[in-house]
Coordinates of C-alpha atoms and ligand atoms in Angstrom, one line a residue:
M277 CA 4.8 -29.6 -7.1
N278 CA 5.1 -27.2 -4.1
A279 CA 5.8 -23.5 -5.2
I280 CA 7.1 -20.5 -3.3
G281 CA 4.7 -16.9 -2.5
V282 CA 6.7 -14.3 -1.8
D283 CA 4.9 -11.1 0.0
V284 CA 6.6 -7.9 -0.6
G285 CA 5.1 -5.6 1.8
G286 CA 6.3 -2.3 2.7
T287 CA 8.1 -3.4 6.0
K288 CA 8.4 -6.7 5.2
I289 CA 9.1 -9.7 3.0
A290 CA 7.6 -12.8 3.6
A291 CA 8.1 -16.0 1.5
G292 CA 6.9 -19.6 1.8
V293 CA 7.2 -22.8 0.4
V294 CA 3.6 -24.3 -0.5
T295 CA 2.0 -27.1 -1.5
P296 CA -0.7 -28.0 -4.0
K297 CA -3.2 -28.1 -0.9
G298 CA -2.0 -25.0 0.4
R299 CA -0.1 -26.2 3.4
I300 CA 2.6 -23.7 4.1
L301 CA 5.9 -26.4 4.6
D302 CA 8.3 -23.4 5.3
E303 CA 8.4 -19.6 5.6
V304 CA 11.3 -17.0 6.4
R305 CA 10.6 -12.9 7.0
Y306 CA 13.6 -10.5 6.2
P307 CA 13.0 -6.8 6.5
T308 CA 12.0 -4.6 3.4
P309 CA 15.3 -2.7 2.3
H310 CA 14.2 0.4 0.8
S311 CA 17.2 1.0 -1.1
P312 CA 16.5 -0.8 -4.7
G313 CA 19.9 -3.5 -4.8
T314 CA 19.1 -4.3 -1.0
L315 CA 15.8 -4.9 -1.9
I316 CA 16.5 -7.4 -4.7
E317 CA 19.2 -8.9 -2.8
N318 CA 17.3 -9.6 0.2
I319 CA 13.9 -11.1 -2.1
A320 CA 16.7 -13.5 -3.9
K321 CA 17.8 -14.6 0.0
A322 CA 14.4 -15.2 0.9
I323 CA 13.7 -17.2 -1.6
K324 CA 16.7 -19.4 -1.5
E325 CA 17.0 -19.6 2.6
V326 CA 12.8 -20.8 2.3
G327 CA 13.4 -23.2 -1.0
D328 CA 16.5 -25.3 0.5
G329 CA 15.8 -28.7 0.7
H330 CA 12.5 -28.7 -0.8
E331 CA 11.6 -29.6 -4.4
V332 CA 9.9 -26.3 -6.1
G333 CA 8.4 -25.8 -9.4
G334 CA 8.1 -21.9 -9.4
V335 CA 7.9 -18.5 -7.6
C336 CA 5.6 -15.9 -7.9
L337 CA 6.2 -12.3 -6.0
A338 CA 3.2 -10.4 -4.9
V339 CA 4.2 -6.7 -5.2
P340 CA 2.7 -3.8 -3.6
G341 CA 1.7 -1.0 -6.4
L342 CA 0.5 -1.2 -10.3
I343 CA 2.3 -3.8 -12.8
L344 CA 3.3 -3.7 -16.4
A345 CA 3.1 -7.3 -16.7
S346 CA 4.4 -7.5 -20.4
E347 CA 7.9 -5.6 -18.5
N348 CA 7.6 -7.5 -15.4
K349 CA 7.7 -4.5 -13.2
V350 CA 5.9 -2.1 -10.9
V351 CA 5.3 1.5 -12.2
F352 CA 4.1 2.9 -8.9
S353 CA 3.9 1.8 -5.2
A354 CA 2.7 4.5 -2.8
N355 CA 4.4 2.3 -0.4
L356 CA 7.7 1.2 -1.7
H357 CA 9.2 3.1 -4.0
A358 CA 12.2 1.7 -4.4
I359 CA 10.5 -1.6 -6.2
E360 CA 9.7 0.7 -9.2
G361 CA 10.7 0.5 -12.5
I362 CA 12.8 -2.8 -11.7
P363 CA 12.5 -5.7 -14.1
L364 CA 11.6 -8.2 -11.5
K365 CA 12.1 -11.1 -13.5
H366 CA 15.2 -10.3 -15.7
E367 CA 17.1 -9.3 -12.2
I368 CA 15.7 -12.2 -9.6
E369 CA 15.3 -15.3 -11.7
P370 CA 19.3 -15.9 -12.2
R371 CA 19.8 -15.1 -8.7
I372 CA 17.2 -18.3 -7.8
G373 CA 17.3 -20.4 -10.8
L374 CA 13.8 -20.4 -10.7
P375 CA 10.9 -19.6 -12.8
L376 CA 9.5 -16.1 -11.6
T377 CA 6.5 -14.2 -12.0
I378 CA 4.9 -10.9 -10.6
E379 CA 1.7 -10.3 -9.6
N380 CA -0.1 -7.6 -7.6
D381 CA -0.7 -8.2 -3.7
G382 CA -4.1 -7.5 -3.7
N383 CA -4.3 -9.8 -6.7
A384 CA -2.5 -12.7 -5.0
A385 CA -4.5 -12.5 -1.9
A386 CA -7.5 -12.2 -3.7
W387 CA -6.4 -16.0 -5.2
G388 CA -5.3 -17.6 -2.0
E389 CA -8.8 -16.6 -0.5
F390 CA -10.5 -18.4 -3.7
R391 CA -8.3 -20.9 -3.6
F392 CA -8.2 -21.7 -0.1
G393 CA -10.1 -19.5 2.1
V394 CA -13.3 -18.1 2.2
G395 CA -14.2 -18.3 -1.6
S396 CA -13.1 -21.7 -2.1
E397 CA -16.7 -22.6 -2.9
A398 CA -17.0 -19.6 -5.2
D399 CA -16.4 -19.4 -8.9
H400 CA -17.0 -14.9 -8.5
L401 CA -15.5 -13.5 -5.5
V402 CA -14.8 -9.8 -5.0
F403 CA -11.8 -9.8 -2.2
V404 CA -10.6 -6.3 -0.6
A405 CA -8.1 -5.8 2.4
L406 CA -8.3 -3.1 4.2
G407 CA -4.5 -2.3 5.5
T408 CA -2.5 0.8 5.8
G409 CA -3.9 1.4 2.1
I410 CA -7.1 -0.8 0.1
G411 CA -5.8 -3.8 -2.1
G412 CA -8.3 -6.1 -4.0
G413 CA -8.9 -8.6 -6.7
V414 CA -11.6 -9.6 -8.5
I415 CA -12.4 -13.4 -9.5
T416 CA -15.0 -14.0 -12.4
H417 CA -15.6 -17.5 -13.9
G418 CA -12.9 -18.9 -11.7
V419 CA -10.5 -16.4 -13.7
L420 CA -8.0 -13.9 -12.1
M421 CA -9.1 -10.3 -13.8
R422 CA -6.0 -8.4 -14.5
G423 CA -7.0 -6.8 -17.0
A424 CA -5.0 -5.6 -20.4
Q425 CA -2.1 -4.6 -18.5
G426 CA -1.7 -6.7 -15.3
S427 CA -2.9 -3.6 -13.2
G428 CA -6.6 -4.4 -13.4
G429 CA -8.7 -5.2 -9.8
E430 CA -7.4 -1.9 -8.2
L431 CA -10.2 -1.4 -6.2
G432 CA -9.0 0.9 -3.5
H433 CA -8.7 3.4 -5.7
V434 CA -12.3 3.5 -7.0
T435 CA -13.7 7.8 -6.3
I436 CA -15.9 6.9 -3.7
Q437 CA -16.2 10.7 -2.9
A438 CA -15.6 13.4 -5.2
T439 CA -14.5 15.8 -3.3
G440 CA -13.3 13.4 -0.3
P441 CA -10.2 13.4 1.4
R442 CA -6.8 13.2 -0.4
C443 CA -5.6 9.6 -1.0
A444 CA -2.0 8.0 -1.2
C445 CA -2.4 7.8 -4.8
G446 CA -2.7 11.7 -5.4
N447 CA -6.7 11.4 -6.1
H448 CA -8.9 12.6 -3.6
G449 CA -12.0 10.5 -2.1
C450 CA -10.8 7.1 -3.1
L451 CA -11.9 4.1 -1.6
E452 CA -8.9 3.9 0.4
A453 CA -8.9 7.5 1.7
L454 CA -12.2 6.6 3.0
A455 CA -12.1 3.3 5.0
S456 CA -9.2 1.8 4.8
G457 CA -6.7 1.6 8.5
S458 CA -5.0 4.9 7.5
A459 CA -8.7 6.6 7.5
I460 CA -9.6 5.3 10.7
A461 CA -7.3 6.6 12.4
R462 CA -7.3 9.9 10.4
R463 CA -11.3 10.2 11.2
A464 CA -10.9 9.0 15.1
R465 CA -8.3 11.7 15.6
E466 CA -10.6 14.4 14.1
L467 CA -14.0 13.4 16.2
A468 CA -11.3 12.8 19.4
I469 CA -10.7 16.4 19.3
E470 CA -14.4 17.1 18.7
N471 CA -15.4 14.9 21.7
P472 CA -13.0 15.4 24.3
D473 CA -14.8 13.5 27.0
S474 CA -15.0 10.5 24.7
A475 CA -12.6 7.3 25.5
L476 CA -11.0 8.2 21.9
G477 CA -10.9 11.9 23.0
R478 CA -9.1 11.3 26.4
L479 CA -6.6 8.8 25.1
A480 CA -5.7 11.3 22.4
T481 CA -4.5 13.7 25.3
R482 CA -1.6 11.2 25.8
R483 CA -0.9 10.2 22.4
Q484 CA -1.5 9.8 18.6
I485 CA -4.2 7.5 18.2
L486 CA -3.6 3.8 15.6
G487 CA -6.2 2.5 13.6
E488 CA -6.6 -0.6 16.4
D489 CA -6.8 1.4 19.5
V490 CA -10.5 2.1 17.6
T491 CA -11.4 -1.0 17.4
D492 CA -10.1 -1.5 21.2
L493 CA -12.4 1.5 22.6
A494 CA -15.4 0.4 20.1
R495 CA -15.1 -3.6 21.9
G496 CA -15.3 -1.6 25.5
G497 CA -18.1 0.4 24.3
D498 CA -16.9 4.2 23.7
E499 CA -20.0 5.5 21.6
V500 CA -17.3 8.0 19.4
A501 CA -14.8 4.8 18.4
L502 CA -18.4 2.8 17.5
S503 CA -19.2 5.6 15.2
V504 CA -15.9 6.1 13.4
L505 CA -16.3 2.3 12.6
D506 CA -20.2 2.4 11.6
E507 CA -18.8 5.6 8.7
T508 CA -15.9 3.5 7.7
G509 CA -18.3 0.6 7.1
R510 CA -20.7 3.0 5.4
W511 CA -18.1 4.0 3.2
L512 CA -17.0 0.5 2.5
G513 CA -20.6 -0.6 2.0
V514 CA -21.0 2.0 -0.7
G515 CA -17.5 0.8 -2.6
L516 CA -18.9 -2.6 -2.4
A517 CA -21.9 -1.9 -3.8
A518 CA -20.3 -0.5 -6.9
F519 CA -18.4 -4.0 -6.9
V520 CA -21.5 -6.0 -6.6
N521 CA -23.5 -4.3 -9.6
I522 CA -20.6 -4.7 -11.6
F523 CA -19.4 -8.1 -10.8
N524 CA -22.4 -9.9 -9.4
P525 CA -20.1 -11.9 -7.4
E526 CA -21.0 -14.7 -5.0
V527 CA -18.9 -14.0 -2.2
V528 CA -17.5 -10.4 -1.4
A529 CA -14.7 -11.2 1.0
V530 CA -13.4 -8.3 3.3
G531 CA -9.9 -9.0 4.6
G532 CA -6.6 -7.0 6.0
G533 CA -5.7 -5.8 10.0
A534 CA -8.7 -3.6 10.1
M535 CA -10.7 -6.6 9.7
E536 CA -10.0 -6.9 13.7
A537 CA -13.0 -4.9 13.7
G538 CA -15.0 -7.4 12.0
E539 CA -18.7 -7.2 12.4
L540 CA -18.1 -3.6 13.9
I541 CA -17.6 -2.3 10.1
L542 CA -19.1 -5.1 8.0
K543 CA -22.6 -4.9 9.5
A544 CA -23.0 -0.9 8.2
A545 CA -21.4 -2.4 5.1
R546 CA -23.8 -5.0 4.6
R547 CA -26.5 -1.9 5.3
E548 CA -25.2 0.0 2.5
V549 CA -24.9 -3.0 0.0
I550 CA -28.5 -3.8 0.7
L551 CA -29.6 -0.3 -0.1
R552 CA -27.4 0.9 -3.0
A553 CA -26.8 -2.3 -4.9
R554 CA -29.7 -3.6 -7.4
P555 CA -31.4 -6.7 -7.2
P556 CA -30.5 -10.1 -7.9
S557 CA -26.9 -9.5 -7.5
R558 CA -27.8 -7.7 -4.4
D559 CA -29.1 -10.6 -2.4
H560 CA -26.7 -13.3 -4.3
A561 CA -23.8 -11.6 -2.7
E562 CA -22.6 -12.5 0.5
V563 CA -19.9 -10.2 2.2
Q564 CA -17.8 -12.1 4.6
V565 CA -15.1 -11.8 6.6
A566 CA -11.8 -13.3 4.7
T567 CA -10.5 -16.2 6.7
L568 CA -6.4 -16.6 5.6
G569 CA -5.6 -13.1 7.8
P570 CA -2.0 -12.5 6.4
K571 CA -1.2 -15.5 5.0
S572 CA -3.4 -14.5 1.9
G573 CA -0.4 -13.0 -0.4
V574 CA 1.8 -16.1 0.1
L575 CA -0.5 -18.7 -0.2
G576 CA -2.2 -17.0 -3.3
A577 CA 1.6 -16.3 -4.8
A578 CA 2.2 -19.9 -4.4
A579 CA -0.8 -21.0 -5.9
L580 CA -0.6 -18.6 -9.3
A581 CA 3.4 -19.5 -9.7
R582 CA 2.0 -23.1 -9.9
D583 CA -0.7 -22.4 -11.9
A584 CA 2.0 -20.6 -14.2
S585 CA 4.6 -22.9 -14.4
S586 CA 1.9 -25.7 -15.0
G587 CA 0.6 -23.3 -18.1
E588 CA -2.7 -23.9 -16.5
Y589 CA -4.5 -20.6 -15.6
L590 CA -7.2 -22.3 -13.7
L591 CA -8.4 -24.9 -10.6
G592 CA -5.7 -27.6 -11.7
D593 CA -3.3 -29.0 -8.7
Ligands
ZN240 ZN1 -6.2 6.6 -4.4

């Protein structure tokens, strides 16, 4: 049976009808409104529009933020406050006429990579997505780790440097504050001021530096831009080493927009994992670039919807 996965992001809502084998049959996108009423309306509209003409068994919403599963709601979302506190199942199900579940977006993307992407051969996967923030998810023994309340797997808010920069969550020195796309841009702006003659420094005199600029300039050989990505990779590796020690994964998948930089970040991250994680976990874990790109949320959410509707939590199609 096909299922609909909906990835609710800070700027857009992407909904897709997905087959059991992970093929997207149809996809629609809507802007993300930042008022609660219109947000619910647009999510329902996207689901109805994309599902039109398809046989669909269920829907899963991948939502940005911390979930309280027993109440089917998001209790905190740094990038989408409008979604906080809404009983999503109760509000949306009557409008779409299909069973609906919710999942954290990092968890859903991890499930996508596990079912259809870089982790499809593994039973133990750690996934982190380096975007504006850092999302993540953990799969052990083929089961998505949700924790007691559904808010587990928040890998981005593990403290890496106790006195480090302030994070969007209010804490200091989270992995997100040191290795996300936003952290790359922030560090690049600092180093641009210290190195006015670098390509990064020259760009900073013309406009504000974005995360993707750093990758472009690093590929062009700018030493300062390269050092920003190397430093990012080191912080990322400190986090990954902890995850390797805790979860003993077969695959550590790194995705998100900042992975455009690929090995320019991952090389340093792998080095740090080798230095800090302990054998035998250290030697077993393969740190790889995630393969589904921005589709992982929709694909993972759809697979979760199917697993929920079939009463099967694990691998059955
Ligand atoms: Zn944080």
